[in-house]
CSV table of C-alpha atoms in Angstrom, one decimal:
chain,number,residue,atom,x,y,z
F,1,UNK,CA,12.0,-11.3,16.8
F,2,UNK,CA,14.4,-12.1,19.0
F,3,UNK,CA,17.7,-13.3,16.8
F,4,UNK,CA,19.1,-16.0,19.3
F,5,UNK,CA,15.6,-18.0,18.7
F,6,UNK,CA,14.0,-19.5,15.5
F,7,UNK,CA,11.0,-17.2,14.6
F,8,UNK,CA,8.3,-18.8,16.2
F,9,UNK,CA,7.2,-20.0,18.9
F,10,UNK,CA,3.8,-21.6,18.7
F,11,UNK,CA,1.0,-22.0,16.4
F,12,UNK,CA,-2.3,-22.8,16.5
F,13,UNK,CA,-4.6,-24.5,13.2
F,14,UNK,CA,-8.4,-23.5,13.8
F,15,UNK,CA,-10.8,-26.1,13.0
F,16,UNK,CA,-14.0,-26.3,13.4
F,17,UNK,CA,-14.9,-30.3,13.9
F,18,UNK,CA,-12.8,-31.0,16.6
F,19,UNK,CA,-13.3,-34.5,17.5
F,20,UNK,CA,-12.0,-35.5,13.6
F,21,UNK,CA,-9.4,-33.6,13.1
F,22,UNK,CA,-7.6,-34.9,16.7
F,23,UNK,CA,-8.9,-38.0,15.2
F,24,UNK,CA,-6.6,-36.7,12.2
F,25,UNK,CA,-3.8,-35.5,13.2
F,26,UNK,CA,-3.8,-38.3,15.8
F,27,UNK,CA,-3.3,-40.9,13.1
F,28,UNK,CA,-1.6,-39.7,10.9
F,29,UNK,CA,1.7,-38.4,12.9
F,30,UNK,CA,0.7,-41.5,15.2
F,31,UNK,CA,1.0,-38.7,19.2
F,32,UNK,CA,-0.9,-38.1,21.4
F,33,UNK,CA,-3.3,-34.9,21.9
F,34,UNK,CA,-3.5,-33.6,25.3
F,35,UNK,CA,-6.0,-30.6,26.5
F,36,UNK,CA,-5.2,-27.3,27.0
F,37,UNK,CA,-7.4,-25.1,29.4
F,38,UNK,CA,-8.7,-21.6,28.1
F,39,UNK,CA,-7.3,-18.4,28.9
F,40,UNK,CA,-10.0,-16.7,31.0
F,41,UNK,CA,-12.6,-14.9,29.8
F,42,UNK,CA,-12.0,-16.4,25.3
F,43,UNK,CA,-14.6,-19.3,25.0
F,44,UNK,CA,-11.7,-22.2,23.3
F,45,UNK,CA,-11.2,-25.8,23.3
F,46,UNK,CA,-7.6,-26.8,22.1
F,47,UNK,CA,-5.7,-29.7,22.1
F,48,UNK,CA,-2.1,-29.6,21.8
F,49,UNK,CA,0.8,-31.7,20.0
F,50,UNK,CA,3.7,-33.8,21.7
F,51,UNK,CA,5.9,-30.6,23.4
F,52,UNK,CA,9.3,-30.5,25.9
F,53,UNK,CA,10.1,-26.8,26.8
F,54,UNK,CA,14.0,-27.6,26.5
F,55,UNK,CA,13.4,-29.2,22.8
F,56,UNK,CA,13.8,-27.6,19.2
F,57,UNK,CA,10.8,-26.3,17.4
F,58,UNK,CA,8.2,-25.1,19.0
F,59,UNK,CA,5.1,-26.8,19.8
F,60,UNK,CA,1.2,-25.7,19.2
F,61,UNK,CA,-2.2,-26.9,19.3
F,62,UNK,CA,-5.5,-27.6,17.2
F,63,UNK,CA,-8.1,-24.6,18.6
F,64,UNK,CA,-11.6,-24.4,18.2
F,65,UNK,CA,-13.5,-21.2,18.6
F,66,UNK,CA,-16.8,-19.3,17.5
F,67,UNK,CA,-16.3,-16.8,14.3
F,68,UNK,CA,-12.7,-18.3,13.4
F,69,UNK,CA,-12.8,-19.8,10.3
F,70,UNK,CA,-10.6,-23.4,9.5
F,71,UNK,CA,-8.5,-23.2,6.2
F,72,UNK,CA,-8.1,-21.1,3.2
F,73,UNK,CA,-5.3,-17.9,4.4
F,74,UNK,CA,-2.4,-18.1,3.4
F,75,UNK,CA,0.0,-19.3,5.6
F,76,UNK,CA,1.5,-23.1,6.3
F,77,UNK,CA,3.0,-24.8,9.1
F,78,UNK,CA,5.5,-27.5,8.3
F,79,UNK,CA,5.8,-30.7,10.0
F,80,UNK,CA,9.1,-32.2,10.5
F,81,UNK,CA,9.4,-36.3,9.2
F,82,UNK,CA,11.7,-38.7,9.2
F,83,UNK,CA,10.2,-39.3,5.5
F,84,UNK,CA,7.1,-36.8,4.5
F,85,UNK,CA,5.8,-39.8,2.4
F,86,UNK,CA,4.9,-41.8,5.3
F,87,UNK,CA,2.9,-39.3,6.7
F,88,UNK,CA,1.3,-37.9,3.3
F,89,UNK,CA,0.5,-42.3,3.4
F,90,UNK,CA,-1.5,-41.2,6.5
F,91,UNK,CA,-3.5,-38.4,6.3
F,92,UNK,CA,-4.6,-39.6,3.3
F,93,UNK,CA,-6.1,-42.5,5.3
F,94,UNK,CA,-6.9,-40.3,7.6
F,95,UNK,CA,-9.6,-38.5,5.6
F,96,UNK,CA,-6.9,-35.9,4.2
F,97,UNK,CA,-5.6,-35.0,1.0
F,98,UNK,CA,-3.0,-34.6,-1.8
F,99,UNK,CA,-2.5,-30.7,-3.0
F,100,UNK,CA,1.6,-31.7,-3.6
F,101,UNK,CA,3.1,-35.3,-3.3
F,102,UNK,CA,7.0,-35.6,-2.3
F,103,UNK,CA,9.7,-33.9,-3.7
F,104,UNK,CA,12.9,-32.5,-2.9
F,105,UNK,CA,14.1,-28.5,-2.4
F,106,UNK,CA,17.4,-29.8,-2.6
F,107,UNK,CA,20.0,-29.2,-0.2
F,108,UNK,CA,16.9,-28.4,2.6
F,109,UNK,CA,15.1,-32.1,2.2
F,110,UNK,CA,12.3,-32.7,0.4
F,111,UNK,CA,8.6,-31.5,1.6
F,112,UNK,CA,5.1,-32.9,0.6
F,113,UNK,CA,1.6,-30.4,1.2
F,114,UNK,CA,-1.3,-32.0,2.2
F,115,UNK,CA,-4.9,-30.5,3.5
F,116,UNK,CA,-6.4,-31.9,6.8
F,117,UNK,CA,-10.1,-32.4,7.4
F,118,UNK,CA,-11.0,-29.2,8.0
F,119,UNK,CA,-9.8,-27.7,4.9
F,120,UNK,CA,-6.2,-26.6,6.3
F,121,UNK,CA,-2.5,-26.8,4.2
F,122,UNK,CA,-0.1,-28.1,6.4
F,123,UNK,CA,3.5,-29.3,4.6
F,124,UNK,CA,5.8,-32.3,5.5
F,125,UNK,CA,9.1,-31.7,5.5
F,126,UNK,CA,11.9,-34.8,5.7
F,127,UNK,CA,15.4,-34.6,4.8
F,128,UNK,CA,15.3,-38.5,3.4
């Protein structure tokens, strides 16, 4: 690991129904996902979150690939928010469900945990 960078450089959230998942994330976070080309010889469909190479943090994409399940697993990706309660409400309105409503993590702000429409557990983090 490069000690001069944050440890996460990219993420992929695997989905089973790309249109349903795109609608969930676009409407929950009020963003537009962009299609990414597949690597040569890899049958994968990917839609990227907005990104800027000169911005802090990392970006990633929704991904759909035969043989790769969504949901389960032991990894949680946290999305940065101004107030995670807002995105929690939007997540429910867009077909997700709440695992843990907004709660304090002390000096590090607040988080909430929600399931997306594909069964993936994601975190929402804010300082307020």
